[in-house]
Amino acid sequence: MRPLTEEETKTFFEKLSKYIGENIKLLVDRPDGTYCFRLHNNRVYYMSQNILKLSTNISRDKLVSVGTCFGKFTKTNKFRLHITALDFLAPYAKGFGVAAKTTQECRRVDPMSIVVFHQADVGEFIRNEDALT
Amino acid sequence: MSNMATASCNVDELLAQAERDEAEKLRSIAVDKELELEFDLGNLLACDKNRLETRDFTGEEKHDFLRSLARDNTQLLINELWKLPTERIQEAVVAKLPEPTTPLPREKPPPRPRPPTKWEQFAKLKGIQKKKKTNLVWDETAKEWRRRWGYKRAKDNTNEWLIEVPQTADPNEDQFVKRITAKKERVAKNELNRLRNIARAQKLKVPGMGLTPVSRQSKDDLVRAASVARTSTASVGKFQERLPKEKPAKGTGKRRKFQPVIGDFSAEKDKQLELLKMMESKRPKLNVTKAVNKQMREDDREEAAARNSKRGKQAGRKGRRDNAAPGKGKGKMGARGKKAGGKPQRGKPSGGKKSKPGKR
């Protein structure tokens, strides 16, 4: 397990910024504790400082996972984001719906066209459990 | 009468003045202190443990007070120095100082215990104890006690006039020379190990693999030594030709150094935040509104041009455009509009527009 190098951090942050934009600093600098990213077997894990210190007591070959896995670096050093990162990205992601038209076009649009598709939000399934068949 | 009076007054005055001067002189040498000072004449040190009034330090006359205090103490110290035995060296009277008594603290930190050598580590690991050896050994050939090593040692084979050629050896090999070279190699190896131990103790660097010969040099050692030799030219080995079957050495790349797992967390955080800031500044700030407006104007122009040409070519033909799932395509671009920018909305919005006159 080791911290990410400069280039690895750069690729990783660029990928994250595609989903959460500038809010990466809210992941890096948290008010409720020091969290950090560590690389283990080409996978990036996000964990708190206490967990990190505990995990150093486990040998490398026996350590499977620490904290939450955000994704992995492929053989050609590209970063692939995993679904396990969703819990951390969701609060900072932009929008619930998917816009069908741009803001400018919304102004010139005819009354019958669709502007935004609301696909689902977190919890809708549970809220409307009775209504859904 | 009055003259006599003034004269006598003057005389009295003078006498009084002289007395006062004498007292001054004596006072200047004699200093009265409650507690005697402690002297360490070896270090020319005088410790004054008398009580002080803080108001002397804080008042307006503190400079005078400090000066007089310093003068008194220095006077006492010099009085003590005058009591020492003196000797005369080249017309100068010199006092012989006694040994200093105050222990001074260390200037530099105490030396760290040196790290164990390779042999010491191995011996500790295996539990090998040091065996006390006798100074003299019985030499059978000379029938006397000789020292274990060194001049006129017990088993000295350097002056042997006959060496048997062993069965396995090449008959044309010079055994004497072989013995001498083996000894040289052993000495060189020992020297190298000694230097390595010192380097490890002081964390210095020692020339790398293959350069200092060891008796058993493996193939990689030789290859590495050859590659080091090749790169030790002015052009760092760029113009050195290789022999026909010479293969390049493996493992010549720089060893990567990583940060420790538990390093300085705040420093790591700062570095990451700086990186983010830099990335933010480098990203071209796209004014989405402007870009979208521009794109839409272009599309309108194209559309107008196409319509004019179409009117010329196909009069009355309904140009229905297939709008299957335009929303999803636009949707994807809408959500990532900030990054993707205005450009990707190329064909689709105009496609939407074209459908309207078609529908009507």
Short mmCIF file of C-alpha atoms in Angstrom, two decimals:
data_model
loop_
_atom_site.label_atom_id
_atom_site.label_comp_id
_atom_site.label_asym_id
_atom_site.label_seq_id
_atom_site.Cartn_x
_atom_site.Cartn_y
_atom_site.Cartn_z
CA MET A 1 0.00 0.00 0.00
CA ARG A 2 1.38 3.38 -0.87
CA PRO A 3 0.15 6.90 -1.52
CA LEU A 4 -0.50 7.91 -5.11
CA THR A 5 2.26 9.55 -7.10
CA GLU A 6 1.77 12.96 -8.72
CA GLU A 7 0.77 11.58 -12.09
CA GLU A 8 -1.54 8.99 -10.65
CA THR A 9 -3.23 11.64 -8.52
CA LYS A 10 -3.64 13.80 -11.59
CA THR A 11 -5.31 11.11 -13.69
CA PHE A 12 -7.49 10.11 -10.77
CA PHE A 13 -8.64 13.66 -10.05
CA GLU A 14 -9.31 14.35 -13.70
CA LYS A 15 -11.60 11.35 -13.83
CA LEU A 16 -13.37 12.37 -10.64
CA SER A 17 -13.79 15.93 -11.81
CA LYS A 18 -15.82 14.66 -14.75
CA TYR A 19 -18.44 13.51 -12.23
CA ILE A 20 -18.25 15.94 -9.35
CA GLY A 21 -16.39 18.89 -10.81
CA GLU A 22 -14.74 21.10 -8.25
CA ASN A 23 -16.11 19.25 -5.25
CA ILE A 24 -13.10 16.94 -5.08
CA LYS A 25 -11.64 19.24 -2.48
CA LEU A 26 -14.56 18.35 -0.24
CA LEU A 27 -13.35 14.76 -0.38
CA VAL A 28 -9.73 15.66 0.18
CA ASP A 29 -10.29 18.19 2.93
CA ARG A 30 -13.04 16.98 5.20
CA PRO A 31 -14.16 18.74 8.37
CA ASP A 32 -14.91 15.49 10.19
CA GLY A 33 -11.53 13.80 9.89
CA THR A 34 -8.46 13.28 7.75
CA TYR A 35 -9.21 10.94 4.91
CA CYS A 36 -6.71 9.83 2.38
CA PHE A 37 -6.29 7.86 -0.83
CA ARG A 38 -3.98 4.91 -0.93
CA LEU A 39 -3.00 2.57 -3.71
CA HIS A 40 -2.96 -1.18 -3.17
CA ASN A 41 -2.64 -3.69 -6.00
CA ASN A 42 -3.40 -0.94 -8.52
CA ARG A 43 -6.65 -0.07 -6.79
CA VAL A 44 -7.36 3.27 -5.18
CA TYR A 45 -8.89 3.09 -1.72
CA TYR A 46 -10.38 5.95 0.28
CA MET A 47 -10.12 5.60 4.02
CA SER A 48 -9.84 7.55 7.21
CA GLN A 49 -6.55 8.01 8.97
CA ASN A 50 -7.44 5.63 11.80
CA ILE A 51 -8.29 2.82 9.42
CA LEU A 52 -5.07 3.44 7.54
CA LYS A 53 -3.01 3.14 10.68
CA LEU A 54 -4.76 -0.09 11.61
CA SER A 55 -4.36 -1.52 8.15
CA THR A 56 -0.60 -1.14 8.19
CA ASN A 57 -0.54 -4.05 10.62
CA ILE A 58 -1.68 -6.44 7.90
CA SER A 59 0.87 -7.82 5.48
CA ARG A 60 0.57 -6.86 1.85
CA ASP A 61 -0.26 -10.28 0.48
CA LYS A 62 -2.98 -10.80 3.08
CA LEU A 63 -4.54 -7.35 2.70
CA VAL A 64 -7.56 -7.54 0.42
CA SER A 65 -9.22 -4.17 0.74
CA VAL A 66 -9.16 -1.04 2.92
CA GLY A 67 -11.89 1.53 3.31
CA THR A 68 -13.83 1.97 0.06
CA CYS A 69 -12.45 1.20 -3.36
CA PHE A 70 -12.87 4.10 -5.76
CA GLY A 71 -11.52 2.32 -8.76
CA LYS A 72 -8.40 0.92 -10.29
CA PHE A 73 -5.58 1.88 -12.58
CA THR A 74 -5.41 -0.22 -15.70
CA LYS A 75 -2.25 -1.64 -17.23
CA THR A 76 -1.86 1.47 -19.34
CA ASN A 77 -2.34 3.71 -16.30
CA LYS A 78 -5.81 4.90 -17.13
CA PHE A 79 -8.23 5.18 -14.24
CA ARG A 80 -11.45 3.19 -14.20
CA LEU A 81 -14.02 4.33 -11.67
CA HIS A 82 -15.97 1.61 -9.84
CA ILE A 83 -19.56 1.59 -8.59
CA THR A 84 -18.29 1.37 -5.01
CA ALA A 85 -17.39 5.03 -5.29
CA LEU A 86 -21.01 6.02 -5.83
CA ASP A 87 -21.72 6.67 -2.15
CA PHE A 88 -19.04 9.31 -2.07
CA LEU A 89 -19.76 10.85 -5.44
CA ALA A 90 -23.53 11.03 -5.18
CA PRO A 91 -23.74 13.91 -2.69
CA TYR A 92 -21.55 16.09 -4.90
CA ALA A 93 -22.86 15.07 -8.29
CA LYS A 94 -24.82 17.47 -10.41
CA GLY A 95 -28.57 17.12 -10.93
CA PHE A 96 -31.17 14.41 -10.62
CA GLY A 97 -32.64 14.61 -14.07
CA VAL A 98 -30.99 14.42 -17.41
CA ALA A 99 -31.47 17.53 -19.50
CA ALA A 100 -32.75 16.98 -23.00
CA LYS A 101 -32.32 20.58 -24.16
CA THR A 102 -29.75 23.20 -23.28
CA THR A 103 -30.68 26.24 -21.24
CA GLN A 104 -30.75 28.55 -24.25
CA GLU A 105 -32.85 26.19 -26.25
CA CYS A 106 -35.35 25.87 -23.44
CA ARG A 107 -36.26 29.48 -24.14
CA ARG A 108 -36.93 28.90 -27.84
CA VAL A 109 -38.71 25.66 -27.46
CA ASP A 110 -42.22 24.73 -28.58
CA PRO A 111 -44.74 23.82 -25.87
CA MET A 112 -44.77 20.13 -26.65
CA SER A 113 -41.09 19.26 -26.50
CA ILE A 114 -39.47 17.48 -23.58
CA VAL A 115 -36.89 19.51 -21.69
CA VAL A 116 -35.70 17.21 -18.89
CA PHE A 117 -36.08 13.52 -18.30
CA HIS A 118 -36.52 12.65 -14.65
CA GLN A 119 -35.21 9.14 -14.49
CA ALA A 120 -35.09 8.45 -10.75
CA ASP A 121 -33.57 9.77 -7.56
CA VAL A 122 -32.16 7.90 -4.63
CA GLY A 123 -34.96 6.63 -2.49
CA GLU A 124 -37.74 6.99 -5.01
CA PHE A 125 -38.12 3.25 -5.24
CA ILE A 126 -38.52 2.99 -1.49
CA ARG A 127 -40.81 6.01 -1.20
CA ASN A 128 -43.19 4.86 -3.89
CA GLU A 129 -43.00 1.18 -3.10
CA ASP A 130 -46.72 0.90 -2.66
CA ALA A 131 -47.54 2.83 -5.82
CA LEU A 132 -45.30 0.73 -8.03
CA THR A 133 -46.89 -2.55 -9.02
CA MET B 1 44.24 86.64 59.72
CA SER B 2 41.73 85.88 57.08
CA ASN B 3 44.50 84.67 54.76
CA MET B 4 45.74 82.25 57.32
CA ALA B 5 42.20 80.98 57.82
CA THR B 6 41.65 80.41 54.14
CA ALA B 7 45.06 78.76 53.84
CA SER B 8 44.31 76.40 56.66
CA CYS B 9 40.93 75.78 55.19
CA ASN B 10 42.60 74.91 51.94
CA VAL B 11 45.04 72.61 53.65
CA ASP B 12 42.25 70.90 55.54
CA GLU B 13 40.37 70.54 52.37
CA LEU B 14 43.33 69.05 50.63
CA LEU B 15 43.95 66.59 53.42
CA ALA B 16 40.35 65.54 53.39
CA GLN B 17 40.49 65.16 49.66
CA ALA B 18 43.63 63.02 49.90
CA GLU B 19 41.98 60.83 52.52
CA ARG B 20 38.95 60.44 50.35
CA ASP B 21 41.12 59.46 47.40
CA GLU B 22 42.89 56.83 49.46
CA ALA B 23 39.58 55.45 50.57
CA GLU B 24 38.44 55.40 46.98
CA LYS B 25 41.47 53.42 45.92
CA LEU B 26 41.07 50.93 48.67
CA ARG B 27 37.39 50.66 48.00
CA SER B 28 38.06 50.07 44.39
CA ILE B 29 40.00 46.94 45.26
CA ALA B 30 38.01 45.73 48.22
CA VAL B 31 34.48 44.69 47.44
CA ASP B 32 32.01 43.91 50.13
CA LYS B 33 29.59 41.06 49.44
CA GLU B 34 27.17 39.24 51.65
CA LEU B 35 27.97 35.84 50.16
CA GLU B 36 31.39 34.99 48.89
CA LEU B 37 31.57 34.33 45.14
CA GLU B 38 32.28 30.88 43.81
CA PHE B 39 35.24 30.80 41.53
CA ASP B 40 36.19 28.36 38.79
CA LEU B 41 39.49 29.85 37.80
CA GLY B 42 40.15 27.17 35.21
CA ASN B 43 37.27 28.60 33.18
CA LEU B 44 37.77 32.16 34.50
CA LEU B 45 34.31 31.88 35.98
CA ALA B 46 32.88 33.70 39.00
CA CYS B 47 29.40 32.85 40.27
CA ASP B 48 27.64 35.51 42.30
CA LYS B 49 24.81 34.08 44.37
CA ASN B 50 23.92 37.25 46.27
CA ARG B 51 20.34 38.34 46.33
CA LEU B 52 19.24 41.02 43.96
CA GLU B 53 16.48 43.57 44.18
CA THR B 54 14.26 43.52 41.14
CA ARG B 55 13.71 47.21 41.40
CA ASP B 56 17.39 47.70 40.71
CA PHE B 57 16.86 46.06 37.35
CA THR B 58 13.73 47.87 36.43
CA GLY B 59 14.48 51.35 37.69
CA GLU B 60 15.92 54.22 35.77
CA GLU B 61 19.37 53.59 37.12
CA LYS B 62 19.56 50.02 35.92
CA HIS B 63 22.53 50.68 33.64
CA ASP B 64 24.51 52.15 36.48
CA PHE B 65 23.52 49.34 38.78
CA LEU B 66 24.51 46.71 36.21
CA ARG B 67 27.78 48.43 35.49
CA SER B 68 28.72 48.67 39.14
CA LEU B 69 27.72 45.04 39.74
CA ALA B 70 29.83 43.89 36.80
CA ARG B 71 32.76 45.98 37.96
CA ASP B 72 32.61 44.59 41.48
CA ASN B 73 32.44 41.00 40.39
CA THR B 74 35.21 41.37 37.84
CA GLN B 75 37.34 43.02 40.54
CA LEU B 76 36.82 40.05 42.81
CA LEU B 77 37.69 37.62 40.03
CA ILE B 78 40.89 39.46 39.25
CA ASN B 79 41.76 39.54 42.96
CA GLU B 80 41.51 35.79 42.94
CA LEU B 81 43.61 35.53 39.82
CA TRP B 82 46.34 37.57 41.46
CA LYS B 83 46.48 34.98 44.22
CA LEU B 84 47.51 32.23 41.80
CA PRO B 85 51.14 31.14 41.41
CA THR B 86 52.79 33.11 38.67
CA GLU B 87 55.61 32.39 36.33
CA ARG B 88 57.55 34.52 34.00
CA ILE B 89 57.58 33.69 30.28
CA GLN B 90 59.51 36.08 28.04
CA GLU B 91 59.07 39.23 30.04
CA ALA B 92 55.39 38.57 30.73
CA VAL B 93 54.05 37.56 34.10
CA VAL B 94 51.68 34.67 33.64
CA ALA B 95 49.40 33.09 36.21
CA LYS B 96 49.00 29.36 36.11
CA LEU B 97 45.29 28.49 36.07
CA PRO B 98 44.12 25.43 37.91
CA GLU B 99 42.02 22.69 36.26
CA PRO B 100 38.46 23.76 35.41
CA THR B 101 35.87 22.39 37.78
CA THR B 102 32.53 23.18 36.09
CA PRO B 103 31.51 20.40 33.70
CA LEU B 104 30.57 21.92 30.33
CA PRO B 105 27.81 20.29 28.27
CA ARG B 106 28.66 18.46 25.07
CA GLU B 107 29.06 20.59 22.02
CA LYS B 108 27.89 17.90 19.63
CA PRO B 109 25.49 15.02 20.26
CA PRO B 110 27.04 11.82 21.58
CA PRO B 111 28.13 9.39 18.88
CA ARG B 112 25.55 6.78 17.95
CA PRO B 113 26.54 3.16 18.46
CA ARG B 114 27.84 1.96 15.14
CA PRO B 115 25.59 -0.49 13.29
CA PRO B 116 26.72 -4.13 13.37
CA THR B 117 28.73 -5.39 10.42
CA LYS B 118 27.45 -8.09 8.12
CA TRP B 119 29.35 -10.76 10.05
CA GLU B 120 28.12 -9.46 13.39
CA GLN B 121 24.54 -9.57 12.16
CA PHE B 122 24.99 -13.10 10.87
CA ALA B 123 26.65 -14.25 14.07
CA LYS B 124 23.86 -12.79 16.16
CA LEU B 125 21.31 -14.46 13.96
CA LYS B 126 22.97 -17.85 14.17
CA GLY B 127 24.02 -17.52 17.79
CA ILE B 128 27.72 -17.86 17.07
CA GLN B 129 29.87 -16.89 20.04
CA LYS B 130 33.32 -15.44 19.71
CA LYS B 131 35.91 -18.07 20.59
CA LYS B 132 38.95 -16.89 22.41
CA LYS B 133 42.02 -17.99 20.46
CA THR B 134 45.48 -18.63 21.82
CA ASN B 135 48.21 -16.22 20.78
CA LEU B 136 50.73 -18.86 19.79
CA VAL B 137 50.27 -22.00 17.77
CA TRP B 138 52.53 -25.02 17.72
CA ASP B 139 54.29 -25.27 14.39
CA GLU B 140 55.12 -28.91 13.65
CA THR B 141 57.67 -28.29 10.92
CA ALA B 142 59.66 -25.76 12.87
CA LYS B 143 58.99 -27.51 16.23
CA GLU B 144 58.33 -24.29 18.09
CA TRP B 145 55.56 -21.97 19.10
CA ARG B 146 54.78 -19.42 16.48
CA ARG B 147 52.23 -16.68 16.28
CA ARG B 148 48.89 -17.37 14.63
CA TRP B 149 49.30 -14.83 11.84
CA GLY B 150 51.79 -12.21 10.72
CA TYR B 151 55.58 -12.26 10.54
CA LYS B 152 57.00 -15.78 10.98
CA ARG B 153 53.61 -17.30 11.44
CA ALA B 154 52.94 -20.94 12.06
CA LYS B 155 51.56 -22.09 8.71
CA ASP B 156 53.15 -19.94 6.10
CA ASN B 157 52.83 -21.31 2.61
CA THR B 158 54.20 -18.37 0.70
CA ASN B 159 57.74 -19.69 0.63
CA GLU B 160 56.96 -23.22 -0.38
CA TRP B 161 59.28 -24.48 -3.08
CA LEU B 162 57.00 -27.31 -4.15
CA ILE B 163 53.28 -27.28 -4.84
CA GLU B 164 51.61 -30.48 -5.96
CA VAL B 165 49.40 -30.11 -8.99
CA PRO B 166 46.02 -31.54 -8.00
CA GLN B 167 44.39 -34.15 -10.20
CA THR B 168 41.59 -31.89 -11.31
CA ALA B 169 43.80 -28.99 -12.33
CA ASP B 170 45.14 -28.07 -15.72
CA PRO B 171 48.80 -29.31 -15.94
CA ASN B 172 49.87 -26.11 -17.70
CA GLU B 173 48.58 -23.84 -15.00
CA ASP B 174 51.10 -22.09 -12.81
CA GLN B 175 50.19 -23.10 -9.25
CA PHE B 176 52.44 -20.53 -7.65
CA VAL B 177 50.84 -17.69 -9.55
CA LYS B 178 47.47 -19.17 -8.81
CA ARG B 179 48.20 -19.10 -5.10
CA ILE B 180 49.37 -15.50 -5.25
CA THR B 181 46.32 -14.30 -7.23
CA ALA B 182 43.98 -16.13 -4.89
CA LYS B 183 45.58 -14.37 -1.96
CA LYS B 184 45.24 -11.00 -3.72
CA GLU B 185 41.60 -11.64 -4.41
CA ARG B 186 40.96 -12.56 -0.79
CA VAL B 187 42.64 -9.39 0.37
CA ALA B 188 40.67 -7.27 -2.08
CA LYS B 189 37.41 -8.89 -1.03
CA ASN B 190 38.18 -8.31 2.61
CA GLU B 191 39.00 -4.70 1.92
CA LEU B 192 35.77 -4.26 -0.02
CA ASN B 193 33.72 -5.73 2.80
CA ARG B 194 35.45 -3.53 5.33
CA LEU B 195 34.66 -0.47 3.23
CA ARG B 196 31.09 -1.62 2.81
CA ASN B 197 30.71 -1.97 6.54
CA ILE B 198 32.01 1.55 7.03
CA ALA B 199 29.75 2.85 4.30
CA ARG B 200 26.76 1.16 5.88
CA ALA B 201 27.69 2.66 9.23
CA GLN B 202 27.94 6.14 7.77
CA LYS B 203 25.30 5.64 5.13
CA LEU B 204 27.69 6.52 2.35
CA LYS B 205 27.80 5.08 -1.12
CA VAL B 206 30.29 2.54 -2.34
CA PRO B 207 31.00 1.73 -6.02
CA GLY B 208 28.38 -0.60 -7.34
CA MET B 209 28.20 -4.09 -8.61
CA GLY B 210 30.97 -5.67 -10.47
CA LEU B 211 33.39 -2.79 -10.26
CA THR B 212 35.31 -4.04 -7.26
CA PRO B 213 36.10 -7.65 -8.09
CA VAL B 214 34.93 -10.48 -5.92
CA SER B 215 36.41 -13.93 -6.36
CA ARG B 216 33.23 -15.45 -7.76
CA GLN B 217 31.84 -13.01 -10.28
CA SER B 218 28.56 -14.12 -11.74
CA LYS B 219 27.50 -13.42 -15.27
CA ASP B 220 25.16 -10.58 -14.29
CA ASP B 221 27.91 -8.94 -12.24
CA LEU B 222 30.14 -8.95 -15.28
CA VAL B 223 27.40 -7.70 -17.56
CA ARG B 224 26.60 -4.94 -15.12
CA ALA B 225 30.24 -3.99 -14.78
CA ALA B 226 30.51 -3.87 -18.56
CA SER B 227 27.44 -1.65 -18.82
CA VAL B 228 28.80 0.69 -16.15
CA ALA B 229 32.09 0.83 -18.05
CA ARG B 230 30.24 1.56 -21.28
CA THR B 231 28.32 4.48 -19.78
CA SER B 232 31.43 5.95 -18.15
CA THR B 233 32.42 7.89 -21.23
CA ALA B 234 32.04 11.57 -22.00
CA SER B 235 28.92 10.94 -24.08
CA VAL B 236 27.49 8.55 -21.48
CA GLY B 237 27.90 5.53 -23.72
CA LYS B 238 25.99 6.87 -26.70
CA PHE B 239 28.70 6.09 -29.25
CA GLN B 240 30.04 2.88 -27.74
CA GLU B 241 29.65 -0.06 -30.08
CA ARG B 242 28.54 -3.36 -28.76
CA LEU B 243 30.27 -6.63 -29.43
CA PRO B 244 28.39 -8.96 -31.80
CA LYS B 245 26.77 -11.07 -29.10
CA GLU B 246 26.78 -8.57 -26.26
CA LYS B 247 23.39 -8.17 -24.66
CA PRO B 248 22.38 -5.02 -22.78
CA ALA B 249 22.26 -5.26 -18.99
CA LYS B 250 18.87 -5.68 -17.33
CA GLY B 251 17.78 -3.58 -14.42
CA THR B 252 19.52 -0.37 -15.36
CA GLY B 253 16.46 1.78 -14.82
CA LYS B 254 16.12 4.19 -11.93
CA ARG B 255 14.52 2.70 -8.87
CA ARG B 256 11.25 4.49 -8.14
CA LYS B 257 10.88 6.02 -4.73
CA PHE B 258 7.45 6.25 -3.16
CA GLN B 259 6.26 8.32 -0.27
CA PRO B 260 5.81 6.42 3.01
CA VAL B 261 2.36 5.00 3.71
CA ILE B 262 1.83 7.08 6.83
CA GLY B 263 3.55 10.31 5.92
CA ASP B 264 2.66 13.85 6.80
CA PHE B 265 -1.09 13.98 6.31
CA SER B 266 -1.36 17.75 6.24
CA ALA B 267 1.42 18.03 3.67
CA GLU B 268 -0.27 15.41 1.52
CA LYS B 269 -3.56 17.29 1.77
CA ASP B 270 -1.89 20.57 0.83
CA LYS B 271 -0.23 19.01 -2.17
CA GLN B 272 -3.50 17.55 -3.39
CA LEU B 273 -5.34 20.83 -2.94
CA GLU B 274 -2.63 22.64 -4.86
CA LEU B 275 -2.87 20.12 -7.64
CA LEU B 276 -6.60 20.65 -7.77
CA LYS B 277 -6.15 24.40 -7.89
CA MET B 278 -3.67 24.06 -10.72
CA MET B 279 -5.99 21.76 -12.64
CA GLU B 280 -8.82 24.23 -12.14
CA SER B 281 -6.76 27.12 -13.45
CA LYS B 282 -5.49 25.15 -16.43
CA ARG B 283 -8.94 24.10 -17.51
CA PRO B 284 -10.22 26.60 -20.04
CA LYS B 285 -13.22 28.26 -18.47
CA LEU B 286 -15.96 27.71 -20.96
CA ASN B 287 -18.75 30.20 -21.05
CA VAL B 288 -21.49 27.74 -21.80
CA THR B 289 -24.11 30.33 -22.68
CA LYS B 290 -21.88 32.01 -25.23
CA ALA B 291 -20.82 28.72 -26.75
CA VAL B 292 -24.37 27.47 -27.05
CA ASN B 293 -25.56 30.73 -28.58
CA LYS B 294 -22.76 30.65 -31.10
CA GLN B 295 -23.50 27.07 -31.98
CA MET B 296 -27.20 27.78 -32.40
CA ARG B 297 -26.54 30.76 -34.64
CA GLU B 298 -24.30 28.64 -36.84
CA ASP B 299 -26.88 25.91 -37.01
CA ASP B 300 -29.58 28.42 -37.95
CA ARG B 301 -27.40 29.76 -40.73
CA GLU B 302 -26.68 26.31 -42.06
CA GLU B 303 -30.29 25.39 -41.87
CA ALA B 304 -31.32 28.55 -43.71
CA ALA B 305 -28.77 27.92 -46.42
CA ALA B 306 -29.82 24.29 -46.77
CA ARG B 307 -33.48 25.27 -46.90
CA ASN B 308 -32.85 27.78 -49.66
CA SER B 309 -30.94 25.23 -51.71
CA LYS B 310 -33.54 22.59 -50.99
CA ARG B 311 -36.35 24.86 -52.17
CA GLY B 312 -34.50 25.15 -55.39
CA LYS B 313 -33.93 21.38 -55.77
CA GLN B 314 -36.84 19.59 -54.20
CA ALA B 315 -39.95 21.74 -54.24
CA GLY B 316 -42.74 20.52 -52.05
CA ARG B 317 -40.98 17.40 -50.81
CA LYS B 318 -41.58 16.91 -47.14
CA GLY B 319 -38.24 16.55 -45.42
CA ARG B 320 -39.07 14.47 -42.45
CA ARG B 321 -36.14 13.77 -40.26
CA ASP B 322 -35.87 10.69 -38.19
CA ASN B 323 -35.97 11.88 -34.59
CA ALA B 324 -35.70 8.49 -32.92
CA ALA B 325 -34.12 9.05 -29.47
CA PRO B 326 -32.75 12.52 -29.94
CA GLY B 327 -33.53 13.21 -26.30
CA LYS B 328 -31.16 10.63 -24.93
CA GLY B 329 -28.35 11.89 -27.05
CA LYS B 330 -29.03 15.49 -26.07
CA GLY B 331 -29.55 14.37 -22.51
CA LYS B 332 -26.10 12.90 -22.22
CA MET B 333 -24.57 16.05 -23.55
CA GLY B 334 -26.79 18.20 -21.36
CA ALA B 335 -25.62 16.58 -18.16
CA ARG B 336 -21.98 16.93 -19.05
CA GLY B 337 -22.46 20.23 -20.77
CA LYS B 338 -19.83 21.95 -18.77
CA LYS B 339 -17.10 19.63 -19.89
CA ALA B 340 -18.23 18.70 -23.35
CA GLY B 341 -19.09 22.24 -24.31
CA GLY B 342 -21.41 23.51 -26.99
CA LYS B 343 -19.89 21.64 -29.93
CA PRO B 344 -21.47 18.19 -29.49
CA GLN B 345 -24.94 19.54 -29.96
CA ARG B 346 -24.16 19.70 -33.61
CA GLY B 347 -26.76 17.90 -35.62
CA LYS B 348 -29.37 17.14 -33.02
CA PRO B 349 -31.00 20.48 -32.06
CA SER B 350 -31.22 21.50 -35.65
CA GLY B 351 -32.66 18.09 -36.33
CA GLY B 352 -35.30 18.85 -33.75
CA LYS B 353 -35.98 22.19 -35.35
CA LYS B 354 -36.30 20.76 -38.82
CA SER B 355 -38.92 18.33 -37.66
CA LYS B 356 -41.25 21.13 -36.65
CA PRO B 357 -42.03 22.57 -40.07
CA GLY B 358 -42.23 18.96 -41.26
CA LYS B 359 -44.84 18.10 -38.66
CA ARG B 360 -46.91 21.16 -39.43
#
